XYZ file of C-alpha atoms in Angstrom:
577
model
C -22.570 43.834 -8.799
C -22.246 40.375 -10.934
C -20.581 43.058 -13.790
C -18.188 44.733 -11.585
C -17.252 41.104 -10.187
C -16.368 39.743 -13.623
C -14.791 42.565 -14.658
C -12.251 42.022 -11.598
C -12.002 38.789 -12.667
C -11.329 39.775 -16.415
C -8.718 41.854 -15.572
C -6.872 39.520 -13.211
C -6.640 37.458 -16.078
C -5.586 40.030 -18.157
C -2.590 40.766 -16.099
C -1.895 37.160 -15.000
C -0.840 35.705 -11.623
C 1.498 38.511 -10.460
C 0.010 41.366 -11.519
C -1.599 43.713 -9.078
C -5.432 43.882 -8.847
C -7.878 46.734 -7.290
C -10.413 44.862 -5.829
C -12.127 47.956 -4.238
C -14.020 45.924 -1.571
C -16.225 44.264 -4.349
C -14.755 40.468 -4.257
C -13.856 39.014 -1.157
C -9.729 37.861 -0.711
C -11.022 33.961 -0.598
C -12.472 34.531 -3.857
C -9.503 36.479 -5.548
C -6.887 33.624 -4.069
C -9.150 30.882 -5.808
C -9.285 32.941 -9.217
C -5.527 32.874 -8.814
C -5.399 29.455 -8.417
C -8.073 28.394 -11.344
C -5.740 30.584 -13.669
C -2.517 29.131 -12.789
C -4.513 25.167 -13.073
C -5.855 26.291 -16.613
C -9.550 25.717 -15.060
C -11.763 26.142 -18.073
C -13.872 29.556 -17.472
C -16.377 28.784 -20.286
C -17.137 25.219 -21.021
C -19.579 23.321 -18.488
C -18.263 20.687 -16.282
C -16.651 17.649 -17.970
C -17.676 14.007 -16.900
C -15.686 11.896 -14.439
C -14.929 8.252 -14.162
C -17.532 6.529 -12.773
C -18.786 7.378 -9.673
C -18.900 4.976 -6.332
C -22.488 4.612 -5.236
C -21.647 2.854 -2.149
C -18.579 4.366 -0.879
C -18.747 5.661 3.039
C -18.979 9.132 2.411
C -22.483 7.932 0.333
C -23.945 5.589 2.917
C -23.045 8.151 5.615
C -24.987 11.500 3.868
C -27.468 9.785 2.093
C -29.977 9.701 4.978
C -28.981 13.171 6.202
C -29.813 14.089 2.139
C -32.683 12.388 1.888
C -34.259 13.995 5.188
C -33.297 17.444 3.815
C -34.239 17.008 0.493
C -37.624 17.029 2.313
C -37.416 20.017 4.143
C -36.170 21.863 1.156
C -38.820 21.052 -0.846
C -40.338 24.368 -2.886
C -37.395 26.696 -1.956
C -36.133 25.980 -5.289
C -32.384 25.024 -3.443
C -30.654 21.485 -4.841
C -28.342 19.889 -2.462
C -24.802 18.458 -3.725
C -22.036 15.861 -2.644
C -19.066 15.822 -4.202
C -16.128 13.332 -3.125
C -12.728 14.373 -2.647
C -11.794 14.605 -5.957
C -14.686 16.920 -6.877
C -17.170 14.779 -8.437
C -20.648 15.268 -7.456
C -21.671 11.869 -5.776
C -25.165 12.446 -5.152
C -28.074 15.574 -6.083
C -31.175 16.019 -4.286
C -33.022 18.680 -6.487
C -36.642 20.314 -5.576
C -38.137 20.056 -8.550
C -37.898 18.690 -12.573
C -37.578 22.252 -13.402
C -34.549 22.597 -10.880
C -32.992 19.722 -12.153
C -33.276 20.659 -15.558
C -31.553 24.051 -15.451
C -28.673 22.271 -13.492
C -28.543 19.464 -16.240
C -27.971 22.378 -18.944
C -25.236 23.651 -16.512
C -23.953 19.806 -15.904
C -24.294 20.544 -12.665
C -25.158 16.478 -12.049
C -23.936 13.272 -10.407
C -21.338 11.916 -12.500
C -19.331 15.815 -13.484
C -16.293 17.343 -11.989
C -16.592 20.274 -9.996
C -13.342 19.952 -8.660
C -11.383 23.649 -8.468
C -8.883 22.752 -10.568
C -11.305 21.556 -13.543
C -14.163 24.170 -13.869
C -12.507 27.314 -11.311
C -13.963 28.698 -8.788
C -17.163 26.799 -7.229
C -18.281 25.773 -3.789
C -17.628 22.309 -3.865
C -14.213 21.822 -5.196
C -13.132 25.952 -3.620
C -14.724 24.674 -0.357
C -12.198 21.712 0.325
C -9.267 23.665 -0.718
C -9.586 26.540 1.419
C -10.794 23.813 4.201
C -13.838 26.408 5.451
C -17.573 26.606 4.547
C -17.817 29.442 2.297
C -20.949 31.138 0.044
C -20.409 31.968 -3.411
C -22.609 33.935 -5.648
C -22.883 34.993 -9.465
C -20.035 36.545 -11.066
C -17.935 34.993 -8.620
C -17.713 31.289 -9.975
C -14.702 31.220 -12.343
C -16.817 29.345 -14.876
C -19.538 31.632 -17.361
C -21.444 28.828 -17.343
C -21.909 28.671 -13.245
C -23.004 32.543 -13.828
C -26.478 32.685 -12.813
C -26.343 30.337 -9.530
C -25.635 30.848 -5.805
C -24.218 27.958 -3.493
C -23.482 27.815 -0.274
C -20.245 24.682 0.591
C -18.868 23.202 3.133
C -16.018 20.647 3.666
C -17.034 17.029 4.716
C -14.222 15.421 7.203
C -13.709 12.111 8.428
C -13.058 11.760 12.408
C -9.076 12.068 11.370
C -9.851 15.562 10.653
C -9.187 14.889 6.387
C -11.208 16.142 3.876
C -13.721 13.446 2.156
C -15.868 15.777 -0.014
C -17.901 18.698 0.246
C -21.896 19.899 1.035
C -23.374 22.385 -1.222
C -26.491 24.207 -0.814
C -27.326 25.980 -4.586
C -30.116 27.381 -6.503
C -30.588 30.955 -8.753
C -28.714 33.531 -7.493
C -32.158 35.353 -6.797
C -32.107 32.922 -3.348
C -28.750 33.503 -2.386
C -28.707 34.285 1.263
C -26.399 34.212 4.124
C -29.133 31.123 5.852
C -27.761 28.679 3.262
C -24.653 28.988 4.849
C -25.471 28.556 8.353
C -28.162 25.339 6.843
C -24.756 23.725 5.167
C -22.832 23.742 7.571
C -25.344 22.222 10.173
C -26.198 19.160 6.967
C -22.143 19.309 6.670
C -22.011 18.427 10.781
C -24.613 15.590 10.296
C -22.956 14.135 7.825
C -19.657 13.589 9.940
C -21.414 12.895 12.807
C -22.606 9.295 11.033
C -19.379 9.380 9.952
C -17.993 8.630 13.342
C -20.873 6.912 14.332
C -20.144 4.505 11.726
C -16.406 4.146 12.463
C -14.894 1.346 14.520
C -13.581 2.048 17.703
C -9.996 1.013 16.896
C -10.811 3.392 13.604
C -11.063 6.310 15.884
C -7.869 5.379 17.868
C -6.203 5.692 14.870
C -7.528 8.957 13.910
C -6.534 10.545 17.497
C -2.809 9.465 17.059
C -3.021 10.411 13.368
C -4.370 14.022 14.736
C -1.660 14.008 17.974
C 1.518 12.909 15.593
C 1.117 14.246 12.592
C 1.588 17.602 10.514
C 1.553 18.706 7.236
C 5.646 18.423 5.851
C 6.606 14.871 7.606
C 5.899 11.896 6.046
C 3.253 9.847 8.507
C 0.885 6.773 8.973
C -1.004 5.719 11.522
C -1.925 1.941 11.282
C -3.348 -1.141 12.513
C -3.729 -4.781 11.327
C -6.930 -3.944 8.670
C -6.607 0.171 8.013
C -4.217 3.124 7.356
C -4.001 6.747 7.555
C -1.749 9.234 6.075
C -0.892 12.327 5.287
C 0.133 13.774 1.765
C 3.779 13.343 2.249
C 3.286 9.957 3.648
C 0.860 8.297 0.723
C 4.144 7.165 -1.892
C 5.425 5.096 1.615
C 2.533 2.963 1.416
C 0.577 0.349 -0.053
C -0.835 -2.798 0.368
C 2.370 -5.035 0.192
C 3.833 -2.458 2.436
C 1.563 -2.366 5.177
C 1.075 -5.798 5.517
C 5.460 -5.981 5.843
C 5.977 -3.455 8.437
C 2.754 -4.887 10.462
C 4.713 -7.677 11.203
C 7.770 -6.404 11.656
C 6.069 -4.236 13.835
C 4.132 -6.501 15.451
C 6.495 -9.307 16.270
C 8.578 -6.833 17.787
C 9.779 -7.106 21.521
C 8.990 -3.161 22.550
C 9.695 -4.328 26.322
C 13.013 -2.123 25.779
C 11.552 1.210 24.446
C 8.583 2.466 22.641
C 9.866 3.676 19.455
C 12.037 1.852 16.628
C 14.161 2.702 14.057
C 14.605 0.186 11.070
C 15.181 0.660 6.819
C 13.459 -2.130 5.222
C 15.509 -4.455 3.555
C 16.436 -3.205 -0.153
C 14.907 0.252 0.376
C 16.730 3.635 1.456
C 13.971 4.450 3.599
C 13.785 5.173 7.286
C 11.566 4.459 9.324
C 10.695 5.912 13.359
C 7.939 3.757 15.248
C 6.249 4.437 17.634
C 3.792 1.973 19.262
C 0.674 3.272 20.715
C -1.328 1.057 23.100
C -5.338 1.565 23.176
C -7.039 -0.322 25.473
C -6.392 -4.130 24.323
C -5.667 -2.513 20.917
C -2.583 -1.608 19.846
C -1.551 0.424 16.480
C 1.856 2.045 15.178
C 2.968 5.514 14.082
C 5.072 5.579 11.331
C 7.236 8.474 9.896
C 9.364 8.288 6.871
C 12.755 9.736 5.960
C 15.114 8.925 2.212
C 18.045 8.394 3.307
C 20.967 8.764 0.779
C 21.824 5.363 -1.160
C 24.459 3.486 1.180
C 26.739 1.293 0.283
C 26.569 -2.314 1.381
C 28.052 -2.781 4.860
C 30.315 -4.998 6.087
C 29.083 -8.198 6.340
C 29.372 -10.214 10.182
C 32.306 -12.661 9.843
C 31.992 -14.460 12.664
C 31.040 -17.982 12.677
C 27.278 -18.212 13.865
C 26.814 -15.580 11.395
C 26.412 -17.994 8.177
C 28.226 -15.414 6.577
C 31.975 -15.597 6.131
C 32.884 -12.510 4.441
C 30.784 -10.306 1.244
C 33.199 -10.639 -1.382
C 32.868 -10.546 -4.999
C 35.900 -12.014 -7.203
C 36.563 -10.068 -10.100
C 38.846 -10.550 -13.139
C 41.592 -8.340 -14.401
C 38.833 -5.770 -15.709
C 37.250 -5.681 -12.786
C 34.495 -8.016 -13.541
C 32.454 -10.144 -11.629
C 34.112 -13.629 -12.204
C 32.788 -16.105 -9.004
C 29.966 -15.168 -7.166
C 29.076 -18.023 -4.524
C 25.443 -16.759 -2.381
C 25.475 -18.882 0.949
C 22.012 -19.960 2.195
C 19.409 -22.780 3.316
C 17.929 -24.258 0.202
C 14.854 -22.813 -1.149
C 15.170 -19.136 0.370
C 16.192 -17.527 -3.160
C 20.073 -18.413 -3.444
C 19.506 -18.586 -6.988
C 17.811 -15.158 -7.749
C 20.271 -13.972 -5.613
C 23.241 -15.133 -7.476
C 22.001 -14.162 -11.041
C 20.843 -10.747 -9.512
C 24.653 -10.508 -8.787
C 25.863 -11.906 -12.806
C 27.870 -9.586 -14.393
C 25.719 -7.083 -17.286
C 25.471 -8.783 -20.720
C 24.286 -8.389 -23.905
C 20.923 -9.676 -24.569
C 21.483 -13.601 -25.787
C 24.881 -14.108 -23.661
C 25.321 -17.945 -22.809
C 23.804 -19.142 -19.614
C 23.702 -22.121 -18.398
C 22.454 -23.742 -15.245
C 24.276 -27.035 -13.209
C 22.148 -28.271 -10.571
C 24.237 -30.951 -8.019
C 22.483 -34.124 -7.520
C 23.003 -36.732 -5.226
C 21.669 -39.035 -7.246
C 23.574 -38.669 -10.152
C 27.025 -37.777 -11.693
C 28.227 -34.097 -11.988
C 29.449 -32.739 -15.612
C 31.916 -30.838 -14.189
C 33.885 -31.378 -17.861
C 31.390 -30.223 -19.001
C 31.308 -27.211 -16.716
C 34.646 -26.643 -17.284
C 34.489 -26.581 -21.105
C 31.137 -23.928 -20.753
C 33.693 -21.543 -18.714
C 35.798 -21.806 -21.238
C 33.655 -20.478 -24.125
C 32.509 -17.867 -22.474
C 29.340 -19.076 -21.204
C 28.131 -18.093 -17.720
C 27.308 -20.976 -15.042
C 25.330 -21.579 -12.355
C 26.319 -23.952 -9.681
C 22.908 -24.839 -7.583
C 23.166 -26.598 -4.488
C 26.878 -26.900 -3.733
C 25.819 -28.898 -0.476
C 25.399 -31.942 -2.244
C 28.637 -32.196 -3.999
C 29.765 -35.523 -2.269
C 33.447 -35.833 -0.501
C 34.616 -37.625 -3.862
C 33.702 -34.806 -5.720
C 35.281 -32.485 -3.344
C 38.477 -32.028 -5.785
C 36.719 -31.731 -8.801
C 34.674 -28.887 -7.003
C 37.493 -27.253 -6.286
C 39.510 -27.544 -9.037
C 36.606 -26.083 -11.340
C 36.466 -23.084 -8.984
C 40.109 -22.551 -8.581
C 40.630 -23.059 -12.291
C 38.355 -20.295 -13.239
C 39.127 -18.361 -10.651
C 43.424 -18.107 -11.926
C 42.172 -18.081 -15.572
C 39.588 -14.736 -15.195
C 42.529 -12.686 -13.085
C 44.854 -13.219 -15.731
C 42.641 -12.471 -18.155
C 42.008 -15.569 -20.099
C 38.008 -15.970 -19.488
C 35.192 -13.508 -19.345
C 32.764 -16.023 -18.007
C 31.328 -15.850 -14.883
C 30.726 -18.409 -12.410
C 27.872 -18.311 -9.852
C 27.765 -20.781 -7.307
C 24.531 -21.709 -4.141
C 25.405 -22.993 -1.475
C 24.068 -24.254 2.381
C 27.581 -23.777 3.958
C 26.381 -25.440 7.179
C 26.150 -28.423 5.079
C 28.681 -28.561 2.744
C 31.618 -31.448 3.147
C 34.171 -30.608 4.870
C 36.309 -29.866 1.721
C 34.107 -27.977 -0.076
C 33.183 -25.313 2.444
C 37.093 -24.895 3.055
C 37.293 -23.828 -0.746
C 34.317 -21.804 -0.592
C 35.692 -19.879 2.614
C 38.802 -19.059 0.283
C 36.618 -17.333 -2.239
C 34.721 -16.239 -0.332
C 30.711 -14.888 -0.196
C 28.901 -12.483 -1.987
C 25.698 -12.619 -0.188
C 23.791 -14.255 2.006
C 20.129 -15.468 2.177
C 17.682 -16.098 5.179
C 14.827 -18.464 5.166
C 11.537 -17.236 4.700
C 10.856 -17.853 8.545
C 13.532 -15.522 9.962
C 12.379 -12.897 7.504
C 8.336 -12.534 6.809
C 9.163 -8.942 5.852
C 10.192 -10.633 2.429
C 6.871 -12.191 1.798
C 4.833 -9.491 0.559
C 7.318 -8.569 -2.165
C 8.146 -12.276 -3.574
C 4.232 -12.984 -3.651
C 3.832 -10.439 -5.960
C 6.770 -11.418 -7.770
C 5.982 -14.810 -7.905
C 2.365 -14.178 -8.830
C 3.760 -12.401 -11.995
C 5.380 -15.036 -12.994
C 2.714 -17.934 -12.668
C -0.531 -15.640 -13.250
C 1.443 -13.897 -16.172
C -1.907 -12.906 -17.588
C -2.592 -10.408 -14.291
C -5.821 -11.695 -13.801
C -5.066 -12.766 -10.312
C -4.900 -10.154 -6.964
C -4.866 -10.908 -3.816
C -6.963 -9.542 -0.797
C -4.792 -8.160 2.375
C -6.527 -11.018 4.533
C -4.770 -13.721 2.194
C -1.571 -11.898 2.292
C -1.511 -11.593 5.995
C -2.342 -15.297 5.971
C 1.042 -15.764 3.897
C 3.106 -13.576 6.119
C 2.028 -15.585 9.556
C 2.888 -19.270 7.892
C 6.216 -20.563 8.617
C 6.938 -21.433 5.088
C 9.607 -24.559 6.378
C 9.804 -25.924 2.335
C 10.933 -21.958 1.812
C 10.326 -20.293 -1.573
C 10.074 -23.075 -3.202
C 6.521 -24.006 -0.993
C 5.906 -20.262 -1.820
C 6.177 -20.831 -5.305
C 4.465 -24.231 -5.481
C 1.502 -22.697 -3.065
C 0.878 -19.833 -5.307
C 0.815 -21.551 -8.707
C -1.531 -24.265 -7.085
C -3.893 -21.272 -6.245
C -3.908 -19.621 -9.141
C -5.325 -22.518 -11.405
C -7.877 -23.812 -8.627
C -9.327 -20.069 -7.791
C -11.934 -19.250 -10.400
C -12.356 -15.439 -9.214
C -10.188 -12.544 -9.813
C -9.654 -11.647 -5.773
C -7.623 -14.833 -4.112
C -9.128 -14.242 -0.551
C -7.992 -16.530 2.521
C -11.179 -18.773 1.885
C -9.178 -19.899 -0.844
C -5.886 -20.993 0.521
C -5.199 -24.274 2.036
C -6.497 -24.840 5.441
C -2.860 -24.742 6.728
C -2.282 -20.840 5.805
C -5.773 -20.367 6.763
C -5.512 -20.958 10.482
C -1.519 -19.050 10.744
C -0.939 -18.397 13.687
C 0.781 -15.152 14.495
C 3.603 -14.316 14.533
C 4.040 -13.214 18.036
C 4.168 -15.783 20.732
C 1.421 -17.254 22.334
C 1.178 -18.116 25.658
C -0.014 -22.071 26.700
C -3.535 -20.461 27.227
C -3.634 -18.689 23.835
C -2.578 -21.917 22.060
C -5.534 -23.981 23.709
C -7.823 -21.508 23.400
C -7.020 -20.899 19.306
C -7.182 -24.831 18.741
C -10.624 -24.896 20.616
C -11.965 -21.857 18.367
C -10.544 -23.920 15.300
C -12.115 -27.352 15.978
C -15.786 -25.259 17.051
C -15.269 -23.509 13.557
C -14.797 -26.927 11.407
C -17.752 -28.405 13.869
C -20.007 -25.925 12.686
C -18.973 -25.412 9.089
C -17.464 -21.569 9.527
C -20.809 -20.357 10.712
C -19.875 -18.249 13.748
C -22.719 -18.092 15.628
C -22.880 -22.032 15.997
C -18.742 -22.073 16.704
C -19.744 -19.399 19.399
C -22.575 -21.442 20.804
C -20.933 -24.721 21.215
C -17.923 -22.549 22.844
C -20.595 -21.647 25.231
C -19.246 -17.744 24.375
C -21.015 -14.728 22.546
C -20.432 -13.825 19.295
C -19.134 -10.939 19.688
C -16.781 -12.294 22.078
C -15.957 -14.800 19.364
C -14.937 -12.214 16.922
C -12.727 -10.263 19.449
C -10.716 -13.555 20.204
C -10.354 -14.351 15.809
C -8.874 -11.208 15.812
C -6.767 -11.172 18.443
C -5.237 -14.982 17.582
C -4.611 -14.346 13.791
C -8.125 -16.285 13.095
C -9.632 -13.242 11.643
C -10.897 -14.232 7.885
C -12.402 -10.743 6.959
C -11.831 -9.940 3.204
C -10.888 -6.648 1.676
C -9.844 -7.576 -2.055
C -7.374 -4.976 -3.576
């Protein structure tokens, strides 16, 4: 039979992917779709398996089969049978062989902890064809894509976490002299055990998450299912999601009033993503379902004119060629009026003029000076347009209005970029700046935490500029709940402080100042939730951090303790990136 098989096989390749073979009843249709598949992924049919990366000895799929391996191993002994995990991406995790003499003809074969079996590398094999066609499955001889695999038998079977997703594969394999249809039947029962400490292991709130993610979502839409600390998603839905992201849309999410209606529709600020809701209530737990949609690049909208809105109109003034000439960005100091306005400069050449003004109280404005730059072509920056005095008012204006007359008629191609806190302004500048008009607007960092994630990234970059620096979700969720009242600049100041004090690669929440430690959440808390959080916090610095004594002295259990840290914001558990 194994010479009929690979002469099938031989002649499928022969004719390539669309030609027509006769399989005659002699290799089953699972077997012909996965040779179709190896051929069209170049799998190598000769070579043994090549090594992987290095392999995670201590990854859940390991802690949760290696008893159910080890008791098996056992029960295997002298059948001359080797059992194999693989992980998700085909590498063989762990081997439990019989014997030396086992392991040695699977070493020659590379058959080994540390090797890729995945389908796509070595063909047709139970452990990588196993979690593609989703199904336990027995293959024999002839019908492994690889030569090299020629002479064994295994029996697979997809591993899958309580979700229902694939997290590696079973195999049962030993000389194809022992093939027989038992090892199927004994795979798929070490296969079940396996999952079964899988959700044994899994939080409760884990498996909420994996019934919504198994209600809401299918194979073509973009979805995640989330809570504070974990994520699930589909295929489509893995480029929609990271770190920085999750931590962002929990609290928009979460500081949400949902009183009105149980879904949401919202596009993140500076994306052209959608993005549908849906809150989902377990218990005292609740999570989100997320689906994702591109949406086609808008333009910017109309901005609100009216006068709570801080925003008086979103205009750009251009000169005669239609370039940017004054660009004034309206906003509380410290909320990234600056960035804003240079994101907005005009394109130069590399090595155009720049030059920044900043307004002080406290001392005399060049606007000469400022005039003379605008002159030569050099770009400005105006910072903090709120201090220019009442005195000053005319010179103020007269710079802008200047520049303004000289760019339309085409005698200056220098830009002029102005910051400004409208709300307090003099009386006589915000009148001029109302004329010109606004470009853009900034919030502070308070009215928009879904900012956060993004600048500390940004502004780690710039003061870690060596990358040695990450930071754990727990610390980043600690920097989206704090007010941030000093703005970005805090943010700034906060993060470079860090960054020399921390001597470890991972900044985790241990490591921030007490203030951003103890956040609250966003969400409001009642009188009761406020009293009881400051109690937890003063039992906590009474007893050093060690729960058990902050529990005892609140005269509540521990594990009562750890429900009420999570559900205040108080929760310090570290995941580092």
């Amino acid at each position: 039979m194994s010479d009929e098989v690979r002469q099938v096989r031989q002649e499928l390749m022969r004719v390539g992917l669309l030609g027509d073979v006769r399989t005659d009843g002699v290799v089953p249709d699972l077997i012909v779709r996965s040779w179709r598949r190896s051929i069209s992924m170049r799998a190598d049919g000769a070579n043994p398996a090549q090594r992987c990366t290095e392999i995670d000895t201590d990854s859940i799929l390991r802690r949760a089969a290696d008893p159910v391996l080890d008791r098996w191993q056992s029960h295997l002994a002298d059948t001359g049978t080797t059992l194999f995990l693989s992980d998700r991406s085909g590498a063989i995790v762990a081997r439990r062989a019989s014997d030396g003499t086992a392991r040695r003809r699977l070493d020659r074969v590379h058959a080994a902890e540390g090797f890729d079996y995945s389908e796509d590398s070595i063909g047709t094999n139970g452990l990588g064809t196993s979690m593609v066609e989703k199904r336990a499955l027995l293959i024999s001889g002839s019908q492994h894509y690889n030569d090299a695999l020629a002479t064994l038998a295994c029996a697979a079977a997809p591993v899958c976490t309580p979700s229902g997703s694939v997290i590696g594969s079973i195999s049962l394999g030993g000389p194809i002299e022992s093939a027989n249809p038992l090892m199927l039947s004994l795979t798929r029962e070490i296969g079940q055990q396996i999952e079964e400490r899988l959700r044994s292991s899994a939080r409760p709130q884990d498996l909420a998450l994996a019934m919504s993610f198994t209600r809401f979502t299918n194979s073509q839409r973009p979805t995640v299912v989330m809570d504070s600390e974990s994520i699930l998603a589909n295929t489509p839905g893995l480029p929609y999601i990271d770190v920085t992201s999750h931590v962002m849309l929990w609290e928009l999410l979460n500081s949400h009033d949902w009183t009105a209606a149980r879904t949401l529709r919202l596009q993140p600020d500076g994306t052209t993503v959608e993005v549908l809701a849906r809150r989902v209530i377990d218990g005292t737990r609740t999570h989100f379902v997320l689906h994702f949609a591109d949406l086609e690049p808008v333009m910017s909208r109309a901005v609100d004119a009216s006068p709570d809105s801080g925003i008086r109109s979103s205009i750009v003034t251009t000169d005669a060629q239609g370039t940017p000439s004054v660009v004034v960005v309206e906003g509380p100091a410290g909320s990234g009026r600056a960035t804003r306005a240079q994101s907005l400069r005009p394109a130069r050449p590399s090595g155009h003029r720049f030059e920044e003004i900043v307004v002080n109280p406290s001392q005399a404005t060049a606007w000469d000076a400022a005039q003379e730059l605008l002159r030569n072509g050099t770009d400005v920056l105006l910072r903090r347009a709120e201090n220019i005095p009442e005195a000053d008012a005319e010179h103020a204006a007269a710079l802008l209005r200047e520049h303004l007359a000289a760019s339309i008629a085409g005698q200056r191609s220098s830009a002029l970029m102005v910051t400004a806190d409208r709300d307090r302004c003099c009386v006589s500048v915000s009148n001029v700046l109302d004329e010109i008009g606004y470009a853009a607007s900034t919030q502070p960092l308070s009215a928009t935490p879904e900012r956060i994630p993004a600048l500390v990234k940004r502004v780690l970059d710039r003061v870690d500029p060596t990358g040695r620096h990450t930071m754990s979700p727990a610390a980043l969720q600690s920097f989206v709940q704090w007010g941030w009242p000093g703005n970005l600049t805090e943010l700034v100041q906060t993060l470079a402080t860090v960054v020399k004090q921390v001597p470890t690669s991972v900044i985790e929440r241990r490591h921030l100042p007490r203030h951003l430690q103890q956040a609250p959440p966003r969400r409001h808390l009642t009188l009761l939730e406020a009293a009881e959080r400051d109690a937890i916090i003063k039992a906590l610095d009474a007893a050093s951090g060690n729960k058990s004594e902050a529990a005892a002295l609140l005269g509540i259990g521990r594990t009562t303790l750890y429900r009420r840290l999570r559900l205040l914001g108080l929760d310090t558990g570290e995941t580092s990136l």
